[in-house]
Coordinates of C-alpha atoms and ligand atoms in Angstrom, one line a residue:
X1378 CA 0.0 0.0 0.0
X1379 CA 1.0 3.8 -0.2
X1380 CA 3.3 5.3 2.2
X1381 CA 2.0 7.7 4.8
X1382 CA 1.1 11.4 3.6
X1383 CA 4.1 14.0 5.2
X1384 CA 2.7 15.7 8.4
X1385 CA 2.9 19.0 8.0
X1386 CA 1.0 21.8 9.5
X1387 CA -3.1 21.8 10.1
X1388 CA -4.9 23.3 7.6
X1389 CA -8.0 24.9 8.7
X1390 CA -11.7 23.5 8.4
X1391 CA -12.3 26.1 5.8
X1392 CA -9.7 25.4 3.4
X1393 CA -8.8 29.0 3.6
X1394 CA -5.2 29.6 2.9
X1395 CA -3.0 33.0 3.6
X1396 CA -4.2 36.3 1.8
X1397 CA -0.7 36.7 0.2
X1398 CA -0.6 32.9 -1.1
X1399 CA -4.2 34.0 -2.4
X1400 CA -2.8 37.3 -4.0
X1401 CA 0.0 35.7 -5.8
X1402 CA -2.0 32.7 -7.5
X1403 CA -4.7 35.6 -8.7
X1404 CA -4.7 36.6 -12.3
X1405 CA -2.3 33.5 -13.0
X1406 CA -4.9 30.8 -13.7
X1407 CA -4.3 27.3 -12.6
X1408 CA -4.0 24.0 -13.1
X1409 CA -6.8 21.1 -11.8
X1410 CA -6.1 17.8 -11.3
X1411 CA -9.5 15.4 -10.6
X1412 CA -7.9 12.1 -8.3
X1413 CA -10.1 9.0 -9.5
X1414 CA -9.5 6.5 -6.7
X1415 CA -11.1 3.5 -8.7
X1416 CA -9.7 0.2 -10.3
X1417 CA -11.6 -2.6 -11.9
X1418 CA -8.7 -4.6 -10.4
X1419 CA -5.5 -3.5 -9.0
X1420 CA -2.4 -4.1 -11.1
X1421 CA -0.3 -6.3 -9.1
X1422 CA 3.0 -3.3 -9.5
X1423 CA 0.9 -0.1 -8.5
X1424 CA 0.8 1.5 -5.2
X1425 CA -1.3 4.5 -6.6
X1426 CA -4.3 5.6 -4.2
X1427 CA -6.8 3.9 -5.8
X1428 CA -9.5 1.0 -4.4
X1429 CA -11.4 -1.9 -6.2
X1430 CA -15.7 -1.6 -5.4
X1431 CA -14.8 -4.8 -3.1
X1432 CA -12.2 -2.9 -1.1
X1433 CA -14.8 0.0 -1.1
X1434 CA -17.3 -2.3 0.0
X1435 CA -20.5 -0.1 -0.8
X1436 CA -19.1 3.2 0.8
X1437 CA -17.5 5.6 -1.9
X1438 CA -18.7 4.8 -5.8
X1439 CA -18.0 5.5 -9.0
X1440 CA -21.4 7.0 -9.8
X1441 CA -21.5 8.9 -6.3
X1442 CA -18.1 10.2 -7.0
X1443 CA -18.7 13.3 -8.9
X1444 CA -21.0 14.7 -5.9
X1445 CA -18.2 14.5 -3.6
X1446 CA -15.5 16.7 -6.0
X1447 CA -18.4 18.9 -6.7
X1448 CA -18.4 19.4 -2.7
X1449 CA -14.8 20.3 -2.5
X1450 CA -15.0 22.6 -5.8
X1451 CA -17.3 24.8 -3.8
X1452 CA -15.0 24.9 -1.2
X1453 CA -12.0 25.7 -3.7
X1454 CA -14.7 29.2 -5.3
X1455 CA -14.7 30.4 -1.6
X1456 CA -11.2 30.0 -1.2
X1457 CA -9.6 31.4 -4.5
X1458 CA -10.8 34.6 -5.3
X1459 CA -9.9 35.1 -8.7
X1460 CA -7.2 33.1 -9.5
X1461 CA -8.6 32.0 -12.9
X1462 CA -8.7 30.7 -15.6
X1463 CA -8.3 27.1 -14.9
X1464 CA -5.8 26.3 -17.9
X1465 CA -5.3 22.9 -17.6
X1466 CA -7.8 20.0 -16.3
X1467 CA -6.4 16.2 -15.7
X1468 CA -8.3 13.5 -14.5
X1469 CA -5.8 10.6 -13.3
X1470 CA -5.9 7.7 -11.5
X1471 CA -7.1 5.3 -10.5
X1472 CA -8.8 4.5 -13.6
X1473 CA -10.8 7.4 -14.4
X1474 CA -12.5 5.8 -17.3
X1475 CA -14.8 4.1 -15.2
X1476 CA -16.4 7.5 -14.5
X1477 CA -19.7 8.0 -16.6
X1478 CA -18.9 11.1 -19.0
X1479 CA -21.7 12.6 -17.4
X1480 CA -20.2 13.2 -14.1
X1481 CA -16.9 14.3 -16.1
X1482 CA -19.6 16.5 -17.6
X1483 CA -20.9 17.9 -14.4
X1484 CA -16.9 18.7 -12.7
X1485 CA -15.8 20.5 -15.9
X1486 CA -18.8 22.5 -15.9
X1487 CA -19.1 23.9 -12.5
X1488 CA -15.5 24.3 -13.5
X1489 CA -16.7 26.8 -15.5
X1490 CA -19.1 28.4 -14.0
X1491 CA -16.5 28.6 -11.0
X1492 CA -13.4 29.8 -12.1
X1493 CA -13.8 30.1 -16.2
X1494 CA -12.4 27.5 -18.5
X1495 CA -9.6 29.2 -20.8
X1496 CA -10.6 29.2 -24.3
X1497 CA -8.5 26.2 -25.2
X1498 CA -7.7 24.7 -22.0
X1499 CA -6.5 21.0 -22.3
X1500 CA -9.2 18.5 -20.9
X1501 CA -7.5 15.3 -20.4
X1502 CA -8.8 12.1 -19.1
X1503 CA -6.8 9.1 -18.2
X1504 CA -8.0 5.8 -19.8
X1505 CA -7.8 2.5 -20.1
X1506 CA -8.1 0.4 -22.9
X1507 CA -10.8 -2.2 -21.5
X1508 CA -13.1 0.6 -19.9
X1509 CA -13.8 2.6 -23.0
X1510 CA -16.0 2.4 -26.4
X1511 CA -16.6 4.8 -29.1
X1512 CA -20.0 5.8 -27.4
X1513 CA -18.0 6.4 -24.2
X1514 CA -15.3 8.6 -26.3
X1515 CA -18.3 10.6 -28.0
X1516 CA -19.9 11.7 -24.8
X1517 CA -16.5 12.4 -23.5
X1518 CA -15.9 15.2 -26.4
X1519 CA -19.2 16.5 -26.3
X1520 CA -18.5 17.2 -22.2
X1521 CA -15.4 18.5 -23.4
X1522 CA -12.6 16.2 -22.7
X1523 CA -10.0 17.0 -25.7
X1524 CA -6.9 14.9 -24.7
X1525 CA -6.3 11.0 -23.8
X1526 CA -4.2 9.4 -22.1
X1527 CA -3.8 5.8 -22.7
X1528 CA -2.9 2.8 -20.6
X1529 CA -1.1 0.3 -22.9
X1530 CA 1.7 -0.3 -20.9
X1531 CA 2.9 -3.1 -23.5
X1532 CA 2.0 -5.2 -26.8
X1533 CA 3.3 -8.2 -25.8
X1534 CA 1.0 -10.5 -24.1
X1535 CA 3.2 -12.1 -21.4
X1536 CA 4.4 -8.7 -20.3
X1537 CA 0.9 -7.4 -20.3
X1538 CA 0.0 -10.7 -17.8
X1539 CA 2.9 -10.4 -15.5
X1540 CA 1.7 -6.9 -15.1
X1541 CA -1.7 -8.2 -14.5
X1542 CA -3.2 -5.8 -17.0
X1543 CA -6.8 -7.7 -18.2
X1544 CA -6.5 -6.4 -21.8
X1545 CA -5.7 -7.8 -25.4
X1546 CA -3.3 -5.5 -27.0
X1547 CA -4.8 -5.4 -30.2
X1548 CA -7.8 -3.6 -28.1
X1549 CA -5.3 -0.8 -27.7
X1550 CA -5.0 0.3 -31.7
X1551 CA -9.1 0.0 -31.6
X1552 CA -9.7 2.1 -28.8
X1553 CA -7.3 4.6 -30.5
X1554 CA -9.4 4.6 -33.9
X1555 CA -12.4 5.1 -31.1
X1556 CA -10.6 8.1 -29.9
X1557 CA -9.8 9.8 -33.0
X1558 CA -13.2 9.4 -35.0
X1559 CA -14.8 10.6 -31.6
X1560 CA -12.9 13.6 -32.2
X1561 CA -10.5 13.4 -29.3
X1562 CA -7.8 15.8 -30.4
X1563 CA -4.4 15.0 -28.4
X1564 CA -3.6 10.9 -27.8
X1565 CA -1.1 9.8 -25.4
X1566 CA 0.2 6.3 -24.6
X1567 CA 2.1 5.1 -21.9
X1568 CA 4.3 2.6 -21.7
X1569 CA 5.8 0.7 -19.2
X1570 CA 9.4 -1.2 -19.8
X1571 CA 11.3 -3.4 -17.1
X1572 CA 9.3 -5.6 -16.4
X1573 CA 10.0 -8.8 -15.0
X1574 CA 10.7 -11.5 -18.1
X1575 CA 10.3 -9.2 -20.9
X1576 CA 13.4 -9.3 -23.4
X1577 CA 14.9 -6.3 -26.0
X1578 CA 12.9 -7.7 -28.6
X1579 CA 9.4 -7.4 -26.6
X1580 CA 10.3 -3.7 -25.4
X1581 CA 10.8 -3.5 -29.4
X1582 CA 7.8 -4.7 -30.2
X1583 CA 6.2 -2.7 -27.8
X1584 CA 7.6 0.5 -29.2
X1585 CA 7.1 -0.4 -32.6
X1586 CA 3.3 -1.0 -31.8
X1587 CA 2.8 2.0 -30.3
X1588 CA 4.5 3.9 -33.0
X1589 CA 2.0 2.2 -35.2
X1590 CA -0.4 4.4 -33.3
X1591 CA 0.7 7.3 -34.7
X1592 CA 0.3 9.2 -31.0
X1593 CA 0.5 12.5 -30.4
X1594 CA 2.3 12.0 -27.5
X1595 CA 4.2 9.0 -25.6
X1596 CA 5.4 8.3 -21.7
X1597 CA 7.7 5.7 -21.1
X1598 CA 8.3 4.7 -17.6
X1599 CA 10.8 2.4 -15.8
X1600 CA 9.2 -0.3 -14.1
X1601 CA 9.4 0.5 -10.5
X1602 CA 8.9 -2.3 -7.6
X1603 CA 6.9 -0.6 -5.3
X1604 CA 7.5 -1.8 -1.4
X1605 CA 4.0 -3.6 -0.6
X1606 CA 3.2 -4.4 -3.5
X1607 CA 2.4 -8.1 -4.8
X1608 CA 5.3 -7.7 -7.4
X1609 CA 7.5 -7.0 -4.3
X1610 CA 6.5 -9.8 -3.0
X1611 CA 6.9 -12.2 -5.6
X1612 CA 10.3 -10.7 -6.5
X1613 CA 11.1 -11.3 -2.6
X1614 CA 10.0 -14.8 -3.0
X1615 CA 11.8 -15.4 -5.9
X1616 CA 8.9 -16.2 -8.4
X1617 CA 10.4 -13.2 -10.9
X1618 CA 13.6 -11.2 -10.8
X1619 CA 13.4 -7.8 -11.0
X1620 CA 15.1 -5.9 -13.6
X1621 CA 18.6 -4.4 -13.2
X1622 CA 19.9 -0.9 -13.4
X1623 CA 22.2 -1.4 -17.0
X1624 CA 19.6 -3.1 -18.6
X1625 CA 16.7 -0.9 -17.8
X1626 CA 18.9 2.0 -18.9
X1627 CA 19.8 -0.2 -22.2
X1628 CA 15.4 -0.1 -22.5
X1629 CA 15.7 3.7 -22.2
X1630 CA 18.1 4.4 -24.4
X1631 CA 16.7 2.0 -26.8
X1632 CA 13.0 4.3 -26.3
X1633 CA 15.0 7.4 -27.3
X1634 CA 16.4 6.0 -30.5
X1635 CA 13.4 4.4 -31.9
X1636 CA 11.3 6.8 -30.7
X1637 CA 13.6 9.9 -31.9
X1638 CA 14.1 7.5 -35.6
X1639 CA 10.3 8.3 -35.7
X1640 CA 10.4 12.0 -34.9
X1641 CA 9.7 12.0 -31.7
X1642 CA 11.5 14.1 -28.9
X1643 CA 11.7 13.8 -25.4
X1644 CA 10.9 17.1 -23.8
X1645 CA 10.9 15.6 -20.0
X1646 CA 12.7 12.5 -19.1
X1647 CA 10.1 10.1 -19.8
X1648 CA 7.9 12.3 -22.3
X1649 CA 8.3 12.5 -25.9
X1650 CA 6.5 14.3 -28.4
X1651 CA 7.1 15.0 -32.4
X1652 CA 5.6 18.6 -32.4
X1653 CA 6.0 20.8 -29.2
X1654 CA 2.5 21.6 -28.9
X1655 CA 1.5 18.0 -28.1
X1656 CA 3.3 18.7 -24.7
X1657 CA 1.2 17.9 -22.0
X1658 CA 0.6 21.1 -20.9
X1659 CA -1.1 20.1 -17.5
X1660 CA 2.2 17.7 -16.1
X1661 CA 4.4 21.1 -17.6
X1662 CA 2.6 23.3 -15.1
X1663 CA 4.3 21.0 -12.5
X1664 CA 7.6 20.7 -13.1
X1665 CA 7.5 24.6 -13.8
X1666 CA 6.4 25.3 -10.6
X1667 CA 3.1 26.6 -11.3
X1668 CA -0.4 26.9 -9.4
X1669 CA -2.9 23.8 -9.1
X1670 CA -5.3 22.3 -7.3
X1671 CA -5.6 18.6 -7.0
X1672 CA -9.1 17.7 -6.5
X1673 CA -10.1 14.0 -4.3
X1674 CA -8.9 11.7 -1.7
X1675 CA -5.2 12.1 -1.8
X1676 CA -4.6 14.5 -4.1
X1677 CA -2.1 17.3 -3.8
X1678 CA -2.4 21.3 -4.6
X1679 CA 0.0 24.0 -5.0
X1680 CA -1.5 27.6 -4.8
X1681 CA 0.8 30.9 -4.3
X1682 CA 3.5 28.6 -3.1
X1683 CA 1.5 26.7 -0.5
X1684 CA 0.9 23.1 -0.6
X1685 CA -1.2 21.0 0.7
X1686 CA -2.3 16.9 0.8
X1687 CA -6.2 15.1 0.7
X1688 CA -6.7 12.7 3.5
X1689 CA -6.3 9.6 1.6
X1690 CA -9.1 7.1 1.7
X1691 CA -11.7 8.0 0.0
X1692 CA -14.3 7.7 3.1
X1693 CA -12.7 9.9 5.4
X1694 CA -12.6 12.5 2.0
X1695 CA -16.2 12.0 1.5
X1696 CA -17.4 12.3 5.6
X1697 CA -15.4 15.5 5.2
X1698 CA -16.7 16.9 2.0
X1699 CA -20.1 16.3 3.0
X1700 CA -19.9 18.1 6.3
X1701 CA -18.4 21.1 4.4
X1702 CA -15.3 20.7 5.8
X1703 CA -11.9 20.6 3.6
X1704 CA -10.4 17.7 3.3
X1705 CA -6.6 18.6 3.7
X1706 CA -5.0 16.4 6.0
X1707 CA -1.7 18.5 6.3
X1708 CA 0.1 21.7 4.5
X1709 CA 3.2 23.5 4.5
X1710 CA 5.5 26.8 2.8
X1711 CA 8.1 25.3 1.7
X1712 CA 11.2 28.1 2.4
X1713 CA 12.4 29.8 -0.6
X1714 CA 15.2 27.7 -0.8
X1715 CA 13.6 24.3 -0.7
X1716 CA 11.2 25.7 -2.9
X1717 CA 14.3 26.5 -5.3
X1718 CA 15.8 23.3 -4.8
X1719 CA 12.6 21.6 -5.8
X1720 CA 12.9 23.6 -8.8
X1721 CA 16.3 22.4 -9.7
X1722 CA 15.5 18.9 -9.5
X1723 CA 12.3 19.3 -11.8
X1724 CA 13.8 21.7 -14.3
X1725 CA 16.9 19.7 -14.8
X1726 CA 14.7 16.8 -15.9
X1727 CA 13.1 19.3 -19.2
X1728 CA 14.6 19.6 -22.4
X1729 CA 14.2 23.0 -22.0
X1730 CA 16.0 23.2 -19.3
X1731 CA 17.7 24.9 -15.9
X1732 CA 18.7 28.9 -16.5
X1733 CA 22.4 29.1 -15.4
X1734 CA 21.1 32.5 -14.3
X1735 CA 19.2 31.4 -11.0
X1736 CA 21.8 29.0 -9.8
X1737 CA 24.1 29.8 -7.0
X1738 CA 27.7 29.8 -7.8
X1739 CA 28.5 25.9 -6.4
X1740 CA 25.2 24.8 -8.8
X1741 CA 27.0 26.8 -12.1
X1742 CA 30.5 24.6 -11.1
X1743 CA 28.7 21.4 -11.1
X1744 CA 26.8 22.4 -14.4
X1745 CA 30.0 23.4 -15.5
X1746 CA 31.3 19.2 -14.2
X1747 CA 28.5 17.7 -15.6
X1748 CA 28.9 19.5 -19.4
X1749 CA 32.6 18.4 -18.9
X1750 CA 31.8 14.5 -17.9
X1751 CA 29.1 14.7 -21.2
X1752 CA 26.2 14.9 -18.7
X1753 CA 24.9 18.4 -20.0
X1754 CA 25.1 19.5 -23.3
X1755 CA 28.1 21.9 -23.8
X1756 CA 26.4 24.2 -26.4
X1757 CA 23.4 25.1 -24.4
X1758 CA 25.6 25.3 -21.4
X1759 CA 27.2 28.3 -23.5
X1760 CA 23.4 29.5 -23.7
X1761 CA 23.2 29.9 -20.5
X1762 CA 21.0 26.7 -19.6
X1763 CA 21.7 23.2 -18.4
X1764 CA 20.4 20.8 -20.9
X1765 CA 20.9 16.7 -20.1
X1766 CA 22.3 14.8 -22.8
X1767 CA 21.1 11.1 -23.0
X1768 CA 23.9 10.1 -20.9
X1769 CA 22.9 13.0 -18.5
X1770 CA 19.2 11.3 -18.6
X1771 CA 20.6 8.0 -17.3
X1772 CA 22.2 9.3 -14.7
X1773 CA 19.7 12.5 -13.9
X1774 CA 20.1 11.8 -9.8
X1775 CA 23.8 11.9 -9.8
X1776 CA 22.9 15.3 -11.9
X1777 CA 20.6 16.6 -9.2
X1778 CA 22.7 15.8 -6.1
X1779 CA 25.8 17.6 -7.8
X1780 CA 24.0 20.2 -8.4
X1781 CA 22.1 20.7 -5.4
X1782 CA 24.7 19.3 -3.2
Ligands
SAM2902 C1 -1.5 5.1 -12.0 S1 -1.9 4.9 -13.7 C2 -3.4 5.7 -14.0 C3 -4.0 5.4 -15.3 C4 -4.5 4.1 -15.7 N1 -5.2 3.4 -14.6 C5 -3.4 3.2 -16.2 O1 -3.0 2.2 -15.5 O2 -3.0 3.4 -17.3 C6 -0.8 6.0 -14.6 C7 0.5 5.3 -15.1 O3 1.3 5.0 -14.0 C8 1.9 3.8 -14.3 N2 2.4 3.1 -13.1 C9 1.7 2.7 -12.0 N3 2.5 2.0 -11.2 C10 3.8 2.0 -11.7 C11 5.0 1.5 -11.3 N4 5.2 0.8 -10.2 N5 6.1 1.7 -12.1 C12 6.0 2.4 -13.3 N6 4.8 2.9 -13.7 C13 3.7 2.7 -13.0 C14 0.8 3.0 -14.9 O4 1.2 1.8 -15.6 C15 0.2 4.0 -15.8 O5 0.8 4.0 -17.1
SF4_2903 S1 -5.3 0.3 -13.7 FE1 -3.7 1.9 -13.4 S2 -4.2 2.9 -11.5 FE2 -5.4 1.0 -11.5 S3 -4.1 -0.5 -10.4 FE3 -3.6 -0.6 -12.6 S4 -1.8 0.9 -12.9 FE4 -2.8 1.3 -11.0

């Protein structure tokens, strides 16, 4: 299961948050992020915050959901007086497909009314590929969702089994035709690679397949083994061997070539795109530090440099939504410099990006290290900016602690 939420400070009943944290997010706009804490089944590697009806045992559902967000959205009008338009809207999971497009309809409305959607702000919904049909990805664009993101994890059957995931993977490439002639504009797939058994040639395949796809956008993720988990524990028994560090960086490195042979750049770590619009503009407003509010049991928020965490499950979320009360469990202001430092470690990870110009002098002398080792690129070092190379991207960390050390 998930590891405990940090402790930080109270937050008040209210949800109110300081009048200069208020004053600094206004006129910016914002990000939302809607938490979906439902699975079908849980995938035996995931430790997200997320519940089967079983576990739920007739207390939270899927179809009483929507209620409950619309609850704390009323909470979040009182609290942020103009801090508008919402820019960005990302439900994640959990499985958030299993939400009737109805109740999607209902959040992004009082959305709306609420705060104002900005003309063109991206509406993404996770997916996956057993829980949707073309009717389901028609009502989903007429409620406004414009972007889709794409659980396919892998095309190779045994991979897709040891992850437990229930689908063919020829049900990906239809629910992707579903998508497109439903209109849905922007189509993301993620991948998974490292998992336990699969070879080169399946993390090949897999690539290949999706490429096949012709996505907008791809995320390719190392397999992690998540303490708790039932992967953990068959690894710690013995059944499967996790993956090691060399070869899940050969997989890596074999994503950016195939990937980058097709057009594709990466413009985080594990995101690639072929045009730069296609970034996902939502997960950008995170790593760039800016404003958002994470909707649902466990969900995070940053607003005018506070944050603040959801009480997890979602039945303490909903007794507190439903008595008006916010459902923070904790908060804190981070200091300026561990708000910086948080900022070097996300930045460095961008294509884009760290500007020399904001590091202290140590930071510039371990840029400087890094472009000399082949870990940042030289040029755009001239340029003022530190810039991984792939090498740099295998060994991002050992970036971050030099430069932050
Ligand atoms: C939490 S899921 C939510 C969306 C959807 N339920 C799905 O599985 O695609 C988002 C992404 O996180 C990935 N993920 C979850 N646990 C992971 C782990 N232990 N290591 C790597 N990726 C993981 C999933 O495979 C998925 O691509
Ligand atoms: S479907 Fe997605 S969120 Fe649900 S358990 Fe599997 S990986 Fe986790």
């Amino acid at each position: 299961m998930p590891g405990p939420l940090p402790d930080g400070d109270p937050a008040p009943d209210d949800g109110s948050l300081p009048a200069a944290a208020v004053q600094r997010a206004r006129g910016r706009g914002f990000g939302v992020y809607v938490h979906v804490p439902f699975c079908t089944v849980r995938c035996g590697y995931c430790d997200f915050n997320t519940y089967t009806a079983e576990e739920l045992r007739g207390g939270v559902s899927v179809s009483s959901y929507p209620e409950l967000v619309l609850a704390e959205i009323e909470l979040a009008a009182a609290v942020l007086d103009g801090a508008g338009p919402v820019q960005t809207v990302f439900f994640g999971g959990g499985t958030p497909s299993l939400l009737p497009a109805a109740g999607v309809g209902a959040l992004l409305g009082r959305l709306d009314s609420a705060f104002g959607l900005a003309t063109g702000a991206e509406v993404t919904l996770e997916a996956n590929p057993e829980s949707v049909s073309a009717g389901y990805f028609a009502e989903l664009v007429a409620v406004g969702v414009n972007r889709v993101s794409l659980g396919m994890q892998s095309a190779v059957p045994s991979v897709l089994d040891v992850l437990d995931r229930p689908h063919r993977p020829e049900r990906v490439a239809e629910a992707v035709a579903e998508a497109r002639s439903a209109g849905i504009e922007q189509l993301s797939v993620d991948l998974i690679y490292g998992t336990p058994g699969e070879t080169d040639a399946d993390w090949l395949a897999s690539l290949h397949a999706a490429l096949d796809l012709d996505p907008d956008h791809v995320s390719a993720y190392s397999l992690t083994v998540e303490p708790g988990t039932r992967l953990a524990a068959r690894v710690a028994r013995g059944e499967v061997a996790a993956v090691d560090e060399d070869i899940l960086a050969d997989r890596y490195q074999l994503a950016d070539d195939v990937l980058g042979a097709d057009g594709y750049r990466w413009y985080e770590i594990s995101n690639w795109t072929k045009a730069p619009a296609a970034r996902c503009r939502h997960n950008l407003g995170y790593w760039t530090g800016a404003n958002w509010w994470g909707f649902g049991p466990g969900a995070h928020s940053h607003v005018g440099g506070v944050r603040w965490w959801n009480v997890r499950h979602p039945s303490a979320y909903a007794d507190r939504v439903r008595a008006g009360r916010s459902p923070a469990a904790g908060r804190e202001q981070p200091s300026p410099s561990a708000a910086e430092l948080e900022q070097v470690m996300l930045g460095v990870r961008l294509a884009d990006g760290l500007p020399l110009s904001g590091l202290p002098p140590r930071a510039v002398a371990a840029a400087r290290a890094a472009a000399a080792d082949g870990l940042a690129e030289a040029g755009a070092l001239q340029a003022g900016r530190v810039v991984l190379t792939l090498r740099g991207r295998l060994l991002a960390d050992t970036v971050v602690q030099a430069l932050t050390d």
